[in-house]
N, CA, C and O atoms as a printed pandas DataFrame, in Angstrom:
     atom_number atom_name residue_name chain_id  residue_number  x_coord  y_coord  z_coord
0              1         N          MET        A               1  237.264  150.402  117.469
1              2        CA          MET        A               1  236.081  150.888  118.117
2              3         C          MET        A               1  236.099  150.582  119.608
3              4         O          MET        A               1  235.699  151.418  120.418
4              5         N          ASN        A               2  236.566  149.379  119.979
5              6        CA          ASN        A               2  236.633  149.006  121.386
6              7         C          ASN        A               2  237.595  149.894  122.155
7              8         O          ASN        A               2  237.351  150.234  123.313
8              9         N          ARG        A               3  238.706  150.275  121.496
9             10        CA          ARG        A               3  239.661  151.144  122.174
10            11         C          ARG        A               3  239.047  152.519  122.440
11            12         O          ARG        A               3  239.268  153.103  123.501
12            13         N          ILE        A               4  238.299  153.023  121.507
13            14        CA          ILE        A               4  237.656  154.328  121.687
14            15         C          ILE        A               4  236.633  154.242  122.814
15            16         O          ILE        A               4  236.551  155.139  123.653
16            17         N          LEU        A               5  235.861  153.173  122.834
17            18        CA          LEU        A               5  234.864  152.978  123.888
18            19         C          LEU        A               5  235.543  152.838  125.244
19            20         O          LEU        A               5  235.082  153.416  126.228
20            21         N          LEU        A               6  236.626  152.083  125.306
21            22        CA          LEU        A               6  237.364  151.916  126.558
22            23         C          LEU        A               6  237.981  153.238  126.995
23            24         O          LEU        A               6  237.938  153.562  128.182
24            25         N          ALA        A               7  238.547  154.001  126.089
25            26        CA          ALA        A               7  239.140  155.293  126.425
26            27         C          ALA        A               7  238.069  156.255  126.927
27            28         O          ALA        A               7  238.301  157.008  127.873
28            29         N          GLY        A               8  236.914  156.231  126.306
29            30        CA          GLY        A               8  235.807  157.087  126.751
30            31         C          GLY        A               8  235.328  156.693  128.140
31            32         O          GLY        A               8  235.020  157.559  128.960
32            33         N          LEU        A               9  235.264  155.410  128.406
33            34        CA          LEU        A               9  234.845  154.920  129.723
34            35         C          LEU        A               9  235.852  155.309  130.797
35            36         O          LEU        A               9  235.459  155.725  131.886
36            37         N          VAL        A              10  237.134  155.182  130.510
37            38        CA          VAL        A              10  238.179  155.573  131.459
38            39         C          VAL        A              10  238.121  157.082  131.698
39            40         O          VAL        A              10  238.239  157.528  132.839
40            41         N          ALA        A              11  237.942  157.858  130.655
41            42        CA          ALA        A              11  237.856  159.313  130.803
42            43         C          ALA        A              11  236.644  159.696  131.654
43            44         O          ALA        A              11  236.724  160.604  132.481
44            45         N          ALA        A              12  235.540  159.012  131.452
45            46        CA          ALA        A              12  234.336  159.295  132.238
46            47         C          ALA        A              12  234.564  158.960  133.708
47            48         O          ALA        A              12  234.150  159.720  134.583
48            49         N          LEU        A              13  235.213  157.839  133.991
49            50        CA          LEU        A              13  235.496  157.463  135.379
50            51         C          LEU        A              13  236.454  158.443  136.035
51            52         O          LEU        A              13  236.287  158.792  137.204
52            53         N          VAL        A              14  237.458  158.887  135.285
53            54        CA          VAL        A              14  238.414  159.846  135.831
54            55         C          VAL        A              14  237.715  161.174  136.128
55            56         O          VAL        A              14  238.027  161.825  137.125
56            57         N          ALA        A              15  236.794  161.571  135.293
57            58        CA          ALA        A              15  236.084  162.831  135.507
58            59         C          ALA        A              15  235.024  162.698  136.597
59            60         O          ALA        A              15  234.815  163.636  137.366
60            61         N          TRP        A              16  234.362  161.567  136.676
61            62        CA          TRP        A              16  233.236  161.371  137.589
62            63         C          TRP        A              16  233.679  160.974  138.997
63            64         O          TRP        A              16  233.019  161.352  139.965
64            65         N          GLY        A              17  234.759  160.234  139.143
65            66        CA          GLY        A              17  235.219  159.709  140.437
66            67         C          GLY        A              17  235.506  160.774  141.477
67            68         O          GLY        A              17  234.968  160.687  142.581
68            69         N          PRO        A              18  236.328  161.779  141.184
69            70        CA          PRO        A              18  236.618  162.815  142.189
70            71         C          PRO        A              18  235.369  163.580  142.637
71            72         O          PRO        A              18  235.269  163.994  143.792
72            73         N          GLN        A              19  234.425  163.764  141.720
73            74        CA          GLN        A              19  233.189  164.452  142.101
74            75         C          GLN        A              19  232.431  163.657  143.164
75            76         O          GLN        A              19  231.854  164.234  144.085
76            77         N          GLN        A              20  232.437  162.354  143.033
77            78        CA          GLN        A              20  231.738  161.521  144.013
78            79         C          GLN        A              20  232.423  161.577  145.373
79            80         O          GLN        A              20  231.753  161.569  146.405
80            81         N          LEU        A              21  233.756  161.632  145.383
81            82        CA          LEU        A              21  234.479  161.756  146.643
82            83         C          LEU        A              21  234.194  163.107  147.295
83            84         O          LEU        A              21  234.002  163.183  148.509
84            85         N          GLU        A              22  234.166  164.168  146.495
85            86        CA          GLU        A              22  233.847  165.493  147.028
86            87         C          GLU        A              22  232.422  165.536  147.547
87            88         O          GLU        A              22  232.149  166.188  148.555
88            89         N          LEU        A              23  231.515  164.854  146.876
89            90        CA          LEU        A              23  230.121  164.823  147.302
90            91         C          LEU        A              23  229.992  164.139  148.658
91            92         O          LEU        A              23  229.231  164.600  149.508
92            93         N          ALA        A              24  230.720  163.053  148.875
93            94        CA          ALA        A              24  230.671  162.359  150.163
94            95         C          ALA        A              24  231.236  163.242  151.269
95            96         O          ALA        A              24  230.667  163.306  152.359
96            97         N          ALA        A              25  232.340  163.920  151.005
97            98        CA          ALA        A              25  232.924  164.817  152.004
98            99         C          ALA        A              25  232.004  166.005  152.245
99           100         O          ALA        A              25  231.880  166.467  153.379
100          101         N          GLY        A              26  231.366  166.500  151.212
101          102        CA          GLY        A              26  230.440  167.614  151.345
102          103         C          GLY        A              26  229.213  167.249  152.160
103          104         O          GLY        A              26  228.658  168.100  152.855
104          105         N          THR        A              27  228.784  166.005  152.087
105          106        CA          THR        A              27  227.624  165.557  152.858
106          107         C          THR        A              27  227.921  165.617  154.346
107          108         O          THR        A              27  227.068  166.046  155.123
108          109         N          ASP        A              28  229.103  165.201  154.759
109          110        CA          ASP        A              28  229.479  165.278  156.176
110          111         C          ASP        A              28  229.516  166.729  156.645
111          112         O          ASP        A              28  229.037  167.049  157.733
112          113         N          GLU        A              29  230.081  167.592  155.828
113          114        CA          GLU        A              29  230.156  169.015  156.171
114          115         C          GLU        A              29  228.756  169.616  156.243
115          116         O          GLU        A              29  228.463  170.416  157.131
116          117         N          LEU        A              30  227.902  169.232  155.312
117          118        CA          LEU        A              30  226.527  169.732  155.313
118          119         C          LEU        A              30  225.789  169.293  156.575
119          120         O          LEU        A              30  225.059  170.086  157.170
120          121         N          THR        A              31  225.970  168.060  156.983
121          122        CA          THR        A              31  225.332  167.560  158.202
122          123         C          THR        A              31  225.819  168.336  159.418
123          124         O          THR        A              31  225.024  168.684  160.291
124          125         N          ARG        A              32  227.109  168.608  159.482
125          126        CA          ARG        A              32  227.662  169.367  160.603
126          127         C          ARG        A              32  227.107  170.792  160.629
127          128         O          ARG        A              32  226.716  171.293  161.683
128          129         N          VAL        A              33  227.077  171.431  159.475
129          130        CA          VAL        A              33  226.595  172.811  159.400
130          131         C          VAL        A              33  225.100  172.876  159.723
131          132         O          VAL        A              33  224.651  173.815  160.381
132          133         N          GLU        A              34  224.336  171.898  159.272
133          134        CA          GLU        A              34  222.904  171.882  159.593
134          135         C          GLU        A              34  222.679  171.709  161.092
135          136         O          GLU        A              34  221.786  172.337  161.660
136          137         N          GLY        A              35  223.483  170.863  161.736
137          138        CA          GLY        A              35  223.386  170.706  163.191
138          139         C          GLY        A              35  223.721  171.996  163.914
139          140         O          GLY        A              35  223.051  172.370  164.877
140          141         N          GLU        A              36  224.751  172.670  163.452
141          142        CA          GLU        A              36  225.132  173.955  164.046
142          143         C          GLU        A              36  224.022  174.986  163.852
143          144         O          GLU        A              36  223.715  175.760  164.758
144          145         N          ARG        A              37  223.427  174.985  162.665
145          146        CA          ARG        A              37  222.317  175.910  162.398
146          147         C          ARG        A              37  221.137  175.634  163.331
147          148         O          ARG        A              37  220.520  176.569  163.841
148          149         N          ASP        A              38  220.819  174.359  163.556
149          150        CA          ASP        A              38  219.715  174.013  164.451
150          151         C          ASP        A              38  219.985  174.495  165.874
151          152         O          ASP        A              38  219.083  174.996  166.544
152          153         N          GLU        A              39  221.226  174.345  166.333
153          154        CA          GLU        A              39  221.588  174.832  167.672
154          155         C          GLU        A              39  221.446  176.351  167.754
155          156         O          GLU        A              39  220.942  176.880  168.745
156          157         N          LEU        A              40  221.889  177.041  166.717
157          158        CA          LEU        A              40  221.776  178.502  166.701
158          159         C          LEU        A              40  220.318  178.946  166.638
159          160         O          LEU        A              40  219.947  179.944  167.255
160          161         N          ASP        A              41  219.490  178.210  165.895
161          162        CA          ASP        A              41  218.061  178.534  165.841
162          163         C          ASP        A              41  217.417  178.388  167.216
163          164         O          ASP        A              41  216.601  179.220  167.612
164          165         N          ALA        A              42  217.782  177.330  167.946
165          166        CA          ALA        A              42  217.229  177.123  169.290
166          167         C          ALA        A              42  217.682  178.231  170.236
167          168         O          ALA        A              42  216.885  178.742  171.023
168          169         N          ALA        A              43  218.951  178.600  170.161
169          170        CA          ALA        A              43  219.455  179.684  171.015
170          171         C          ALA        A              43  218.776  181.003  170.659
171          172         O          ALA        A              43  218.457  181.799  171.541
172          173         N          ASN        A              44  218.559  181.229  169.380
173          174        CA          ASN        A              44  217.885  182.446  168.928
174          175         C          ASN        A              44  216.454  182.492  169.459
175          176         O          ASN        A              44  215.998  183.544  169.906
176          177         N          ALA        A              45  215.746  181.374  169.416
177          178        CA          ALA        A              45  214.370  181.327  169.930
178          179         C          ALA        A              45  214.341  181.608  171.427
179          180         O          ALA        A              45  213.459  182.319  171.909
180          181         N          ALA        A              46  215.299  181.053  172.164
181          182        CA          ALA        A              46  215.361  181.303  173.611
182          183         C          ALA        A              46  215.617  182.784  173.887
183          184         O          ALA        A              46  215.015  183.359  174.793
184          185         N          LEU        A              47  216.497  183.394  173.117
185          186        CA          LEU        A              47  216.772  184.823  173.299
186          187         C          LEU        A              47  215.554  185.675  172.947
187          188         O          LEU        A              47  215.294  186.683  173.604
188          189         N          ARG        A              48  214.812  185.281  171.924
189          190        CA          ARG        A              48  213.595  186.020  171.569
190          191         C          ARG        A              48  212.565  185.942  172.699
191          192         O          ARG        A              48  211.891  186.928  172.995
192          193         N          ARG        A              49  212.444  184.769  173.331
193          194        CA          ARG        A              49  211.523  184.638  174.471
194          195         C          ARG        A              49  211.971  185.526  175.623
195          196         O          ARG        A              49  211.150  186.190  176.256
196          197         N          GLU        A              50  213.277  185.538  175.895
197          198        CA          GLU        A              50  213.803  186.371  176.977
198          199         C          GLU        A              50  213.562  187.856  176.692
199          200         O          GLU        A              50  213.210  188.617  177.593
200          201         N          ILE        A              51  213.753  188.257  175.448
201          202        CA          ILE        A              51  213.504  189.654  175.075
202          203         C          ILE        A              51  212.037  190.002  175.287
203          204         O          ILE        A              51  211.724  191.074  175.806
204          205         N          ALA        A              52  211.135  189.109  174.891
205          206        CA          ALA        A              52  209.703  189.367  175.070
206          207         C          ALA        A              52  209.354  189.505  176.550
207          208         O          ALA        A              52  208.563  190.370  176.925
208          209         N          GLU        A              53  209.944  188.649  177.394
209          210        CA          GLU        A              53  209.696  188.739  178.839
210          211         C          GLU        A              53  210.213  190.065  179.399
211          212         O          GLU        A              53  209.543  190.704  180.210
212          213         N          LEU        A              54  211.396  190.471  178.968
213          214        CA          LEU        A              54  211.963  191.733  179.450
214          215         C          LEU        A              54  211.143  192.931  178.970
215          216         O          LEU        A              54  210.959  193.897  179.711
216          217         N          GLN        A              55  210.655  192.868  177.741
217          218        CA          GLN        A              55  209.816  193.955  177.238
218          219         C          GLN        A              55  208.515  194.043  178.031
219          220         O          GLN        A              55  208.034  195.140  178.314
220          221         N          ALA        A              56  207.943  192.892  178.391
221          222        CA          ALA        A              56  206.723  192.890  179.203
222          223         C          ALA        A              56  207.004  193.487  180.579
223          224         O          ALA        A              56  206.179  194.227  181.114
224          225         N          GLU        A              57  208.162  193.169  181.151
225          226        CA          GLU        A              57  208.518  193.730  182.457
226          227         C          GLU        A              57  208.713  195.246  182.366
227          228         O          GLU        A              57  208.306  195.979  183.268
228          229         N          VAL        A              58  209.323  195.710  181.296
229          230        CA          VAL        A              58  209.510  197.153  181.112
230          231         C          VAL        A              58  208.157  197.848  180.996
231          232         O          VAL        A              58  207.941  198.898  181.601
232          233         N          ARG        A              59  207.233  197.256  180.207
233          234        CA          ARG        A              59  205.893  197.843  180.088
234          235         C          ARG        A              59  205.205  197.902  181.444
235          236         O          ARG        A              59  204.572  198.904  181.778
236          237         N          ALA        A              60  205.327  196.822  182.236
237          238        CA          ALA        A              60  204.699  196.790  183.558
238          239         C          ALA        A              60  205.309  197.850  184.465
239          240         O          ALA        A              60  204.592  198.515  185.212
240          241         N          LEU        A              61  206.615  198.011  184.405
241          242        CA          LEU        A              61  207.265  199.015  185.257
242          243         C          LEU        A              61  206.873  200.436  184.853
243          244         O          LEU        A              61  206.844  201.332  185.697
244          245         N          LYS        A              62  206.575  200.647  183.580
245          246        CA          LYS        A              62  206.183  201.978  183.123
246          247         C          LYS        A              62  204.738  202.312  183.486
247          248         O          LYS        A              62  204.391  203.485  183.623
248          249         N          THR        A              63  203.892  201.291  183.644
249          250        CA          THR        A              63  202.458  201.557  183.792
250          251         C          THR        A              63  201.869  201.126  185.124
251          252         O          THR        A              63  200.791  201.597  185.485
252          253         N          ASP        A              64  202.530  200.251  185.867
253          254        CA          ASP        A              64  201.927  199.679  187.076
254          255         C          ASP        A              64  202.730  200.078  188.309
255          256         O          ASP        A              64  203.835  199.574  188.506
256          257         N          PRO        A              65  202.200  200.973  189.146
257          258        CA          PRO        A              65  202.930  201.386  190.351
258          259         C          PRO        A              65  203.150  200.231  191.332
259          260         O          PRO        A              65  204.143  200.218  192.059
260          261         N          ASP        A              66  202.231  199.266  191.354
261          262        CA          ASP        A              66  202.409  198.111  192.243
262          263         C          ASP        A              66  203.625  197.278  191.834
263          264         O          ASP        A              66  204.328  196.732  192.684
264          265         N          GLU        A              67  203.859  197.190  190.545
265          266        CA          GLU        A              67  205.033  196.453  190.052
266          267         C          GLU        A              67  206.314  197.181  190.449
267          268         O          GLU        A              67  207.298  196.547  190.831
268          269         N          VAL        A              68  206.304  198.493  190.361
269          270        CA          VAL        A              68  207.466  199.283  190.781
270          271         C          VAL        A              68  207.726  199.068  192.270
271          272         O          VAL        A              68  208.874  198.896  192.678
272          273         N          ALA        A              69  206.666  199.075  193.086
273          274        CA          ALA        A              69  206.819  198.859  194.528
274          275         C          ALA        A              69  207.347  197.456  194.812
275          276         O          ALA        A              69  208.178  197.274  195.702
276          277         N          ARG        A              70  206.868  196.459  194.057
277          278        CA          ARG        A              70  207.340  195.080  194.249
278          279         C          ARG        A              70  208.837  194.980  193.964
279          280         O          ARG        A              70  209.579  194.376  194.739
280          281         N          ILE        A              71  209.276  195.562  192.869
281          282        CA          ILE        A              71  210.702  195.527  192.522
282          283         C          ILE        A              71  211.516  196.265  193.582
283          284         O          ILE        A              71  212.592  195.809  193.968
284          285         N          ALA        A              72  211.007  197.403  194.053
285          286        CA          ALA        A              72  211.727  198.171  195.076
286          287         C          ALA        A              72  211.894  197.347  196.344
287          288         O          ALA        A              72  212.948  197.390  196.979
288          289         N          ARG        A              73  210.871  196.603  196.715
289          290        CA          ARG        A              73  210.952  195.781  197.934
290          291         C          ARG        A              73  211.869  194.570  197.742
291          292         O          ARG        A              73  212.764  194.316  198.548
292          293         N          GLU        A              74  211.625  193.835  196.661
293          294        CA          GLU        A              74  212.327  192.560  196.469
294          295         C          GLU        A              74  213.780  192.741  196.046
295          296         O          GLU        A              74  214.667  192.062  196.562
296          297         N          ASP        A              75  214.023  193.642  195.122
297          298        CA          ASP        A              75  215.374  193.764  194.570
298          299         C          ASP        A              75  216.230  194.797  195.298
299          300         O          ASP        A              75  217.445  194.636  195.407
300          301         N          LEU        A              76  215.595  195.856  195.795
301          302        CA          LEU        A              76  216.362  196.946  196.399
302          303         C          LEU        A              76  216.216  197.016  197.915
303          304         O          LEU        A              76  216.840  197.857  198.562
304          305         N          ASN        A              77  215.391  196.132  198.486
305          306        CA          ASN        A              77  215.158  196.090  199.940
306          307         C          ASN        A              77  214.684  197.436  200.489
307          308         O          ASN        A              77  215.088  197.840  201.580
308          309         N          LEU        A              78  213.836  198.123  199.743
309          310        CA          LEU        A              78  213.285  199.397  200.191
310          311         C          LEU        A              78  211.952  199.164  200.897
311          312         O          LEU        A              78  211.297  198.144  200.682
312          313         N          VAL        A              79  211.558  200.116  201.740
313          314        CA          VAL        A              79  210.268  200.038  202.433
314          315         C          VAL        A              79  209.494  201.319  202.139
315          316         O          VAL        A              79  210.063  202.354  201.792
316          317         N          GLY        A              80  208.187  201.210  202.289
317          318        CA          GLY        A              80  207.338  202.363  202.053
318          319         C          GLY        A              80  207.297  203.282  203.264
319          320         O          GLY        A              80  207.682  202.894  204.367
320          321         N          GLN        A              81  206.828  204.502  203.045
321          322        CA          GLN        A              81  206.735  205.483  204.120
322          323         C          GLN        A              81  205.718  204.985  205.154
323          324         O          GLN        A              81  204.615  204.560  204.810
324          325         N          GLY        A              82  206.117  205.049  206.420
325          326        CA          GLY        A              82  205.251  204.623  207.510
326          327         C          GLY        A              82  205.322  203.132  207.811
327          328         O          GLY        A              82  204.704  202.678  208.774
328          329         N          GLU        A              83  206.050  202.362  207.025
329          330        CA          GLU        A              83  206.176  200.929  207.292
330          331         C          GLU        A              83  207.252  200.703  208.341
331          332         O          GLU        A              83  208.219  201.459  208.435
332          333         N          ILE        A              84  207.068  199.654  209.124
333          334        CA          ILE        A              84  208.027  199.299  210.166
334          335         C          ILE        A              84  208.762  198.040  209.718
335          336         O          ILE        A              84  208.150  197.081  209.245
336          337         N          VAL        A              85  210.054  198.060  209.872
337          338        CA          VAL        A              85  210.879  196.921  209.462
338          339         C          VAL        A              85  211.244  196.108  210.690
339          340         O          VAL        A              85  211.746  196.647  211.676
340          341         N          PHE        A              86  210.991  194.820  210.626
341          342        CA          PHE        A              86  211.396  193.894  211.677
342          343         C          PHE        A              86  212.472  192.993  211.095
343          344         O          PHE        A              86  212.253  192.324  210.085
344          345         N          GLU        A              87  213.622  192.979  211.727
345          346        CA          GLU        A              87  214.682  192.083  211.289
346          347         C          GLU        A              87  214.666  190.866  212.193
347          348         O          GLU        A              87  214.806  190.986  213.410
348          349         N          VAL        A              88  214.499  189.713  211.607
349          350        CA          VAL        A              88  214.439  188.463  212.354
350          351         C          VAL        A              88  215.712  187.691  212.059
351          352         O          VAL        A              88  216.037  187.407  210.906
352          353         N          GLU        A              89  216.416  187.364  213.112
353          354        CA          GLU        A              89  217.660  186.615  212.960
354          355         C          GLU        A              89  217.372  185.164  213.298
355          356         O          GLU        A              89  216.847  184.855  214.368
356          357         N          HIS        A              90  217.707  184.311  212.411
357          358        CA          HIS        A              90  217.484  182.882  212.622
358          359         C          HIS        A              90  218.745  182.272  213.230
359          360         O          HIS        A              90  219.834  182.351  212.661
360          361         N          ARG        A              91  218.569  181.671  214.386
361          362        CA          ARG        A              91  219.690  180.972  215.023
362          363         C          ARG        A              91  219.324  179.505  215.142
363          364         O          ARG        A              91  218.216  179.178  215.568
364          365         N          PRO        A              92  220.221  178.631  214.778
365          366        CA          PRO        A              92  219.920  177.208  214.914
366          367         C          PRO        A              92  219.820  176.834  216.392
367          368         O          PRO        A              92  220.491  177.414  217.246
368          369         N          ALA        A              93  218.975  175.862  216.666
369          370        CA          ALA        A              93  218.805  175.402  218.047
370          371         C          ALA        A              93  220.125  174.818  218.542
371          372         O          ALA        A              93  220.839  174.166  217.781
372          373         N          PRO        A              94  220.450  175.048  219.808
373          374        CA          PRO        A              94  221.702  174.484  220.336
374          375         C          PRO        A              94  221.622  172.962  220.374
375          376         O          PRO        A              94  220.568  172.378  220.622
376          377         N          LYS        A              95  222.749  172.355  220.125
377          378        CA          LYS        A              95  222.800  170.892  220.158
378          379         C          LYS        A              95  222.825  170.435  221.609
379          380         O          LYS        A              95  223.563  170.968  222.439
380          381         N          THR        A              96  222.017  169.457  221.885
381          382        CA          THR        A              96  222.003  168.882  223.237
382          383         C          THR        A              96  222.559  167.480  223.170
383          384         O          THR        A              96  222.405  166.780  222.170
384          385         N          ASP        A              97  223.200  167.084  224.236
385          386        CA          ASP        A              97  223.761  165.743  224.312
386          387         C          ASP        A              97  222.632  164.786  224.670
387          388         O          ASP        A              97  222.054  164.899  225.751
388          389         N          ALA        A              98  222.313  163.866  223.804
389          390        CA          ALA        A              98  221.176  162.966  224.004
390          391         C          ALA        A              98  221.533  161.754  224.856
391          392         O          ALA        A              98  220.660  160.927  225.118
392          393         N          THR        A              99  222.761  161.619  225.293
393          394        CA          THR        A              99  223.130  160.450  226.100
394          395         C          THR        A              99  222.769  160.698  227.562
395          396         O          THR        A              99  222.997  161.796  228.070
396          397         N          PRO        A             100  222.199  159.679  228.264
397          398        CA          PRO        A             100  221.812  159.854  229.676
398          399         C          PRO        A             100  222.969  159.880  230.633
399          400         O          PRO        A             100  222.768  160.021  231.839
């Protein structure tokens, strides 16, 4: 009877042991994949915010002439009819010798 019990115990350990090793290795992989998923979720949320901002800008450009004029001035350097353009050139002050 003891031999049967011992053989059953050895068989159980042989069957159960590798599963525990695989479970430990699987836990590390699961942690890595969950971290990667969290990073992808954050990137996805940022892209969704950017899309919403771009959609709002498109709506504004379709409906608001002032927004179109702002973009034309800021991004395309255009001026309206009858406006006068003044170009101001910035020159640094000349260096003077401060010694007497």
